[in-house]
Structure formats: C-alpha cells, structure tokens
PDB file of C-alpha atoms in Angstrom:
ATOM      1  CA  MET O   1       2.599   0.270  13.651  1.00 69.00           C
ATOM      2  CA  ASN O   2       4.510   1.338  16.765  1.00 74.00           C
ATOM      3  CA  ASP O   3       4.563  -2.265  17.952  1.00 86.00           C
ATOM      4  CA  ALA O   4       5.788  -3.606  14.584  1.00 91.00           C
ATOM      5  CA  THR O   5       8.663  -6.045  14.387  1.00 95.00           C
ATOM      6  CA  VAL O   6      11.382  -4.139  12.510  1.00 95.00           C
ATOM      7  CA  PHE O   7      13.751  -5.735  10.002  1.00 96.00           C
ATOM      8  CA  THR O   8      16.560  -3.827   8.286  1.00 96.00           C
ATOM      9  CA  TYR O   9      17.989  -4.805   4.896  1.00 97.00           C
ATOM     10  CA  PRO O  10      20.678  -3.244   2.696  1.00 96.00           C
ATOM     11  CA  VAL O  11      19.419  -1.980  -0.651  1.00 94.00           C
ATOM     12  CA  ARG O  12      21.111  -4.871  -2.502  1.00 94.00           C
ATOM     13  CA  GLN O  13      18.722  -7.244  -0.700  1.00 96.00           C
ATOM     14  CA  LEU O  14      15.520  -5.343  -1.518  1.00 96.00           C
ATOM     15  CA  ALA O  15      14.108  -8.106  -3.755  1.00 95.00           C
ATOM     16  CA  ALA O  16      14.816 -10.778  -1.150  1.00 95.00           C
ATOM     17  CA  ALA O  17      13.276  -8.620   1.596  1.00 96.00           C
ATOM     18  CA  TRP O  18      10.145  -8.022  -0.498  1.00 95.00           C
ATOM     19  CA  ARG O  19       9.755 -11.712  -1.328  1.00 94.00           C
ATOM     20  CA  GLU O  20      10.338 -12.702   2.308  1.00 94.00           C
ATOM     21  CA  HIS O  21       7.990 -10.218   3.943  1.00 94.00           C
ATOM     22  CA  ALA O  22       5.508  -8.728   1.434  1.00 93.00           C
ATOM     23  CA  GLN O  23       4.767 -11.737  -0.759  1.00 90.00           C
ATOM     24  CA  ARG O  24       2.732 -14.765   0.210  1.00 81.00           C
ATOM     25  CA  SER O  25       2.606 -17.657  -2.245  1.00 78.00           C
ATOM     26  CA  GLY O  26       4.370 -15.481  -4.813  1.00 78.00           C
ATOM     27  CA  ILE O  27       1.813 -12.649  -4.748  1.00 79.00           C
ATOM     28  CA  THR O  28       2.256  -9.330  -2.965  1.00 84.00           C
ATOM     29  CA  ASP O  29      -0.027  -8.849   0.025  1.00 86.00           C
ATOM     30  CA  PRO O  30      -2.391  -6.078  -1.152  1.00 86.00           C
ATOM     31  CA  GLU O  31      -2.351  -4.508   2.327  1.00 90.00           C
ATOM     32  CA  THR O  32       1.413  -3.834   2.204  1.00 93.00           C
ATOM     33  CA  GLU O  33       2.114  -0.110   2.618  1.00 95.00           C
ATOM     34  CA  LEU O  34       5.085   1.795   1.188  1.00 96.00           C
ATOM     35  CA  LEU O  35       6.476   4.204   3.784  1.00 96.00           C
ATOM     36  CA  ALA O  36       9.405   6.335   4.781  1.00 95.00           C
ATOM     37  CA  ARG O  37      11.030   6.123   8.189  1.00 95.00           C
ATOM     38  CA  GLN O  38      13.250   8.720   9.803  1.00 93.00           C
ATOM     39  CA  ALA O  39      16.909   7.758   9.434  1.00 92.00           C
ATOM     40  CA  VAL O  40      17.475   8.967  12.996  1.00 89.00           C
ATOM     41  CA  GLU O  41      14.415   8.629  15.225  1.00 86.00           C
ATOM     42  CA  GLY O  42      13.088  12.050  16.200  1.00 87.00           C
ATOM     43  CA  SER O  43      15.337  13.899  13.752  1.00 87.00           C
ATOM     44  CA  PRO O  44      13.621  14.580  10.391  1.00 81.00           C
ATOM     45  CA  ARG O  45      16.632  16.644   9.283  1.00 86.00           C
ATOM     46  CA  ALA O  46      18.665  13.425   9.124  1.00 92.00           C
ATOM     47  CA  GLY O  47      16.481  12.280   6.231  1.00 95.00           C
ATOM     48  CA  TYR O  48      14.283   9.274   5.525  1.00 96.00           C
ATOM     49  CA  ARG O  49      14.788   5.647   4.629  1.00 96.00           C
ATOM     50  CA  PRO O  50      12.410   3.742   2.343  1.00 96.00           C
ATOM     51  CA  ALA O  51      10.337   1.177   4.195  1.00 97.00           C
ATOM     52  CA  PHE O  52       7.293  -1.015   3.856  1.00 97.00           C
ATOM     53  CA  TYR O  53       4.829  -2.292   6.394  1.00 96.00           C
ATOM     54  CA  VAL O  54       2.928  -5.583   6.176  1.00 94.00           C
ATOM     55  CA  PRO O  55      -0.135  -5.294   8.462  1.00 92.00           C
ATOM     56  CA  GLY O  56      -0.942  -9.001   8.242  1.00 89.00           C
ATOM     57  CA  THR O  57       2.302  -9.924   9.982  1.00 92.00           C
ATOM     58  CA  GLY O  58       3.030  -6.679  11.832  1.00 95.00           C
ATOM     59  CA  GLU O  59       6.424  -6.394  10.134  1.00 96.00           C
ATOM     60  CA  LEU O  60       8.125  -3.115   9.220  1.00 97.00           C
ATOM     61  CA  ILE O  61      10.999  -3.503   6.772  1.00 97.00           C
ATOM     62  CA  VAL O  62      13.484  -0.628   6.460  1.00 97.00           C
ATOM     63  CA  ILE O  63      15.814  -0.428   3.467  1.00 96.00           C
ATOM     64  CA  VAL O  64      19.203   1.091   4.235  1.00 93.00           C
ATOM     65  CA  ALA O  65      20.855   2.862   1.330  1.00 75.00           C
ATOM     66  CA  CYS O  66      24.104   4.841   1.389  1.00 75.00           C
ATOM     67  CA  GLU O  67      22.453   8.209   2.040  1.00 88.00           C
ATOM     68  CA  PRO O  68      18.967   8.818   3.426  1.00 93.00           C
ATOM     69  CA  HIS O  69      16.476  10.638   1.201  1.00 95.00           C
ATOM     70  CA  ARG O  70      15.756  14.278   2.036  1.00 94.00           C
ATOM     71  CA  THR O  71      11.966  13.861   2.230  1.00 95.00           C
ATOM     72  CA  GLN O  72       9.429  11.152   2.916  1.00 96.00           C
ATOM     73  CA  SER O  73       8.038  11.422  -0.607  1.00 96.00           C
ATOM     74  CA  GLU O  74      11.508  10.981  -2.154  1.00 96.00           C
ATOM     75  CA  ALA O  75      12.041   7.798  -0.126  1.00 96.00           C
ATOM     76  CA  ILE O  76       8.620   6.390  -1.058  1.00 96.00           C
ATOM     77  CA  ASN O  77       9.005   7.336  -4.734  1.00 96.00           C
ATOM     78  CA  TRP O  78      12.426   5.695  -4.857  1.00 95.00           C
ATOM     79  CA  LEU O  79      11.050   2.502  -3.297  1.00 95.00           C
ATOM     80  CA  SER O  80       8.112   2.445  -5.707  1.00 94.00           C
ATOM     81  CA  TRP O  81      10.478   2.917  -8.669  1.00 95.00           C
ATOM     82  CA  MET O  82      12.868   0.208  -7.453  1.00 95.00           C
ATOM     83  CA  LEU O  83      10.026  -2.267  -6.930  1.00 94.00           C
ATOM     84  CA  GLU O  84       8.756  -1.579 -10.459  1.00 93.00           C
ATOM     85  CA  GLN O  85      12.246  -2.289 -11.837  1.00 95.00           C
ATOM     86  CA  LEU O  86      12.449  -5.519  -9.829  1.00 94.00           C
ATOM     87  CA  HIS O  87       8.988  -6.507 -11.053  1.00 91.00           C
ATOM     88  CA  ASN O  88      10.001  -5.814 -14.668  1.00 92.00           C
ATOM     89  CA  ASN O  89      13.050  -8.076 -14.414  1.00 94.00           C
ATOM     90  CA  GLY O  90      11.076 -10.832 -12.682  1.00 90.00           C
ATOM     91  CA  SER O  91      12.678 -10.544  -9.246  1.00 91.00           C
ATOM     92  CA  VAL O  92       9.388  -9.759  -7.463  1.00 91.00           C
ATOM     93  CA  THR O  93       5.698  -9.898  -8.295  1.00 83.00           C
ATOM     94  CA  LEU O  94       3.730  -6.758  -7.531  1.00 83.00           C
ATOM     95  CA  TYR O  95       0.050  -6.386  -6.791  1.00 70.00           C
ATOM     96  CA  PRO O  96      -1.595  -4.118  -9.391  1.00 66.00           C
ATOM     97  CA  LYS O  97      -1.971  -1.148  -6.985  1.00 60.00           C
ATOM     98  CA  TYR O  98       1.831  -0.825  -6.695  1.00 54.00           C
ATOM     99  CA  ARG O  99       2.264  -0.890 -10.430  1.00 52.00           C
ATOM    100  CA  GLU O 100      -0.337   1.884 -10.808  1.00 55.00           C
ATOM    101  CA  ALA O 101       1.330   3.982  -8.089  1.00 54.00           C
ATOM    102  CA  SER O 102       4.682   3.944  -9.860  1.00 55.00           C
ATOM    103  CA  ALA O 103       3.308   4.633 -13.353  1.00 52.00           C
TER     104      ALA O 103
END
C-alpha cells in the first residue's frame, strides 16, 4: 500500500469518492479495505483520518473531516457508520461484508 495512488476528498464528497473508487458497475469491490491514516505522517498524536484502499486499482482514498479522530478504530468506525447511512439513503451500494461490519 506504500506505493498507492492517494486521493483526498472532503467529507461532503464521501459518497462520490466511494462511487468513483470503490464501486465498479454499481457494486462495491469486495476487496476494498476500510482504514485509518495518520493525519500528520509519523505523528500518531495528531490523530487519524478515515480512509479506504482499493487493491484492484492501488488507490488509497483519504477523507478529510474538520478534526481528525483520536484513534484508528474511531476513524474506521466513523467511516463504516457513514457508509451505512449512505447505503441506507441510496447514495452508495455496499457489499454485504461492510454492512455486517457496521451492524
């Protein structure tokens, strides 16, 4: 993942970022991984940003919110929750493993 192509999106564009990078033909790539990335490289105290990685394309998408999350798990849980909300309102289509993770 160190050689991933990185894209950064503001939180208001999360649905568009997911559709652009994680979905192919309207279905989420099942290999997509939910992650957290350090807000400041090499400085975990600065917090973490939610992110997702699509191995099939080598793309790492980082979502920039107002304040970074304190821990990696908080960032990943927030992203999982947001994706579930976007799925529920029809903005994105999730693969079943993401729906199970956020339940």
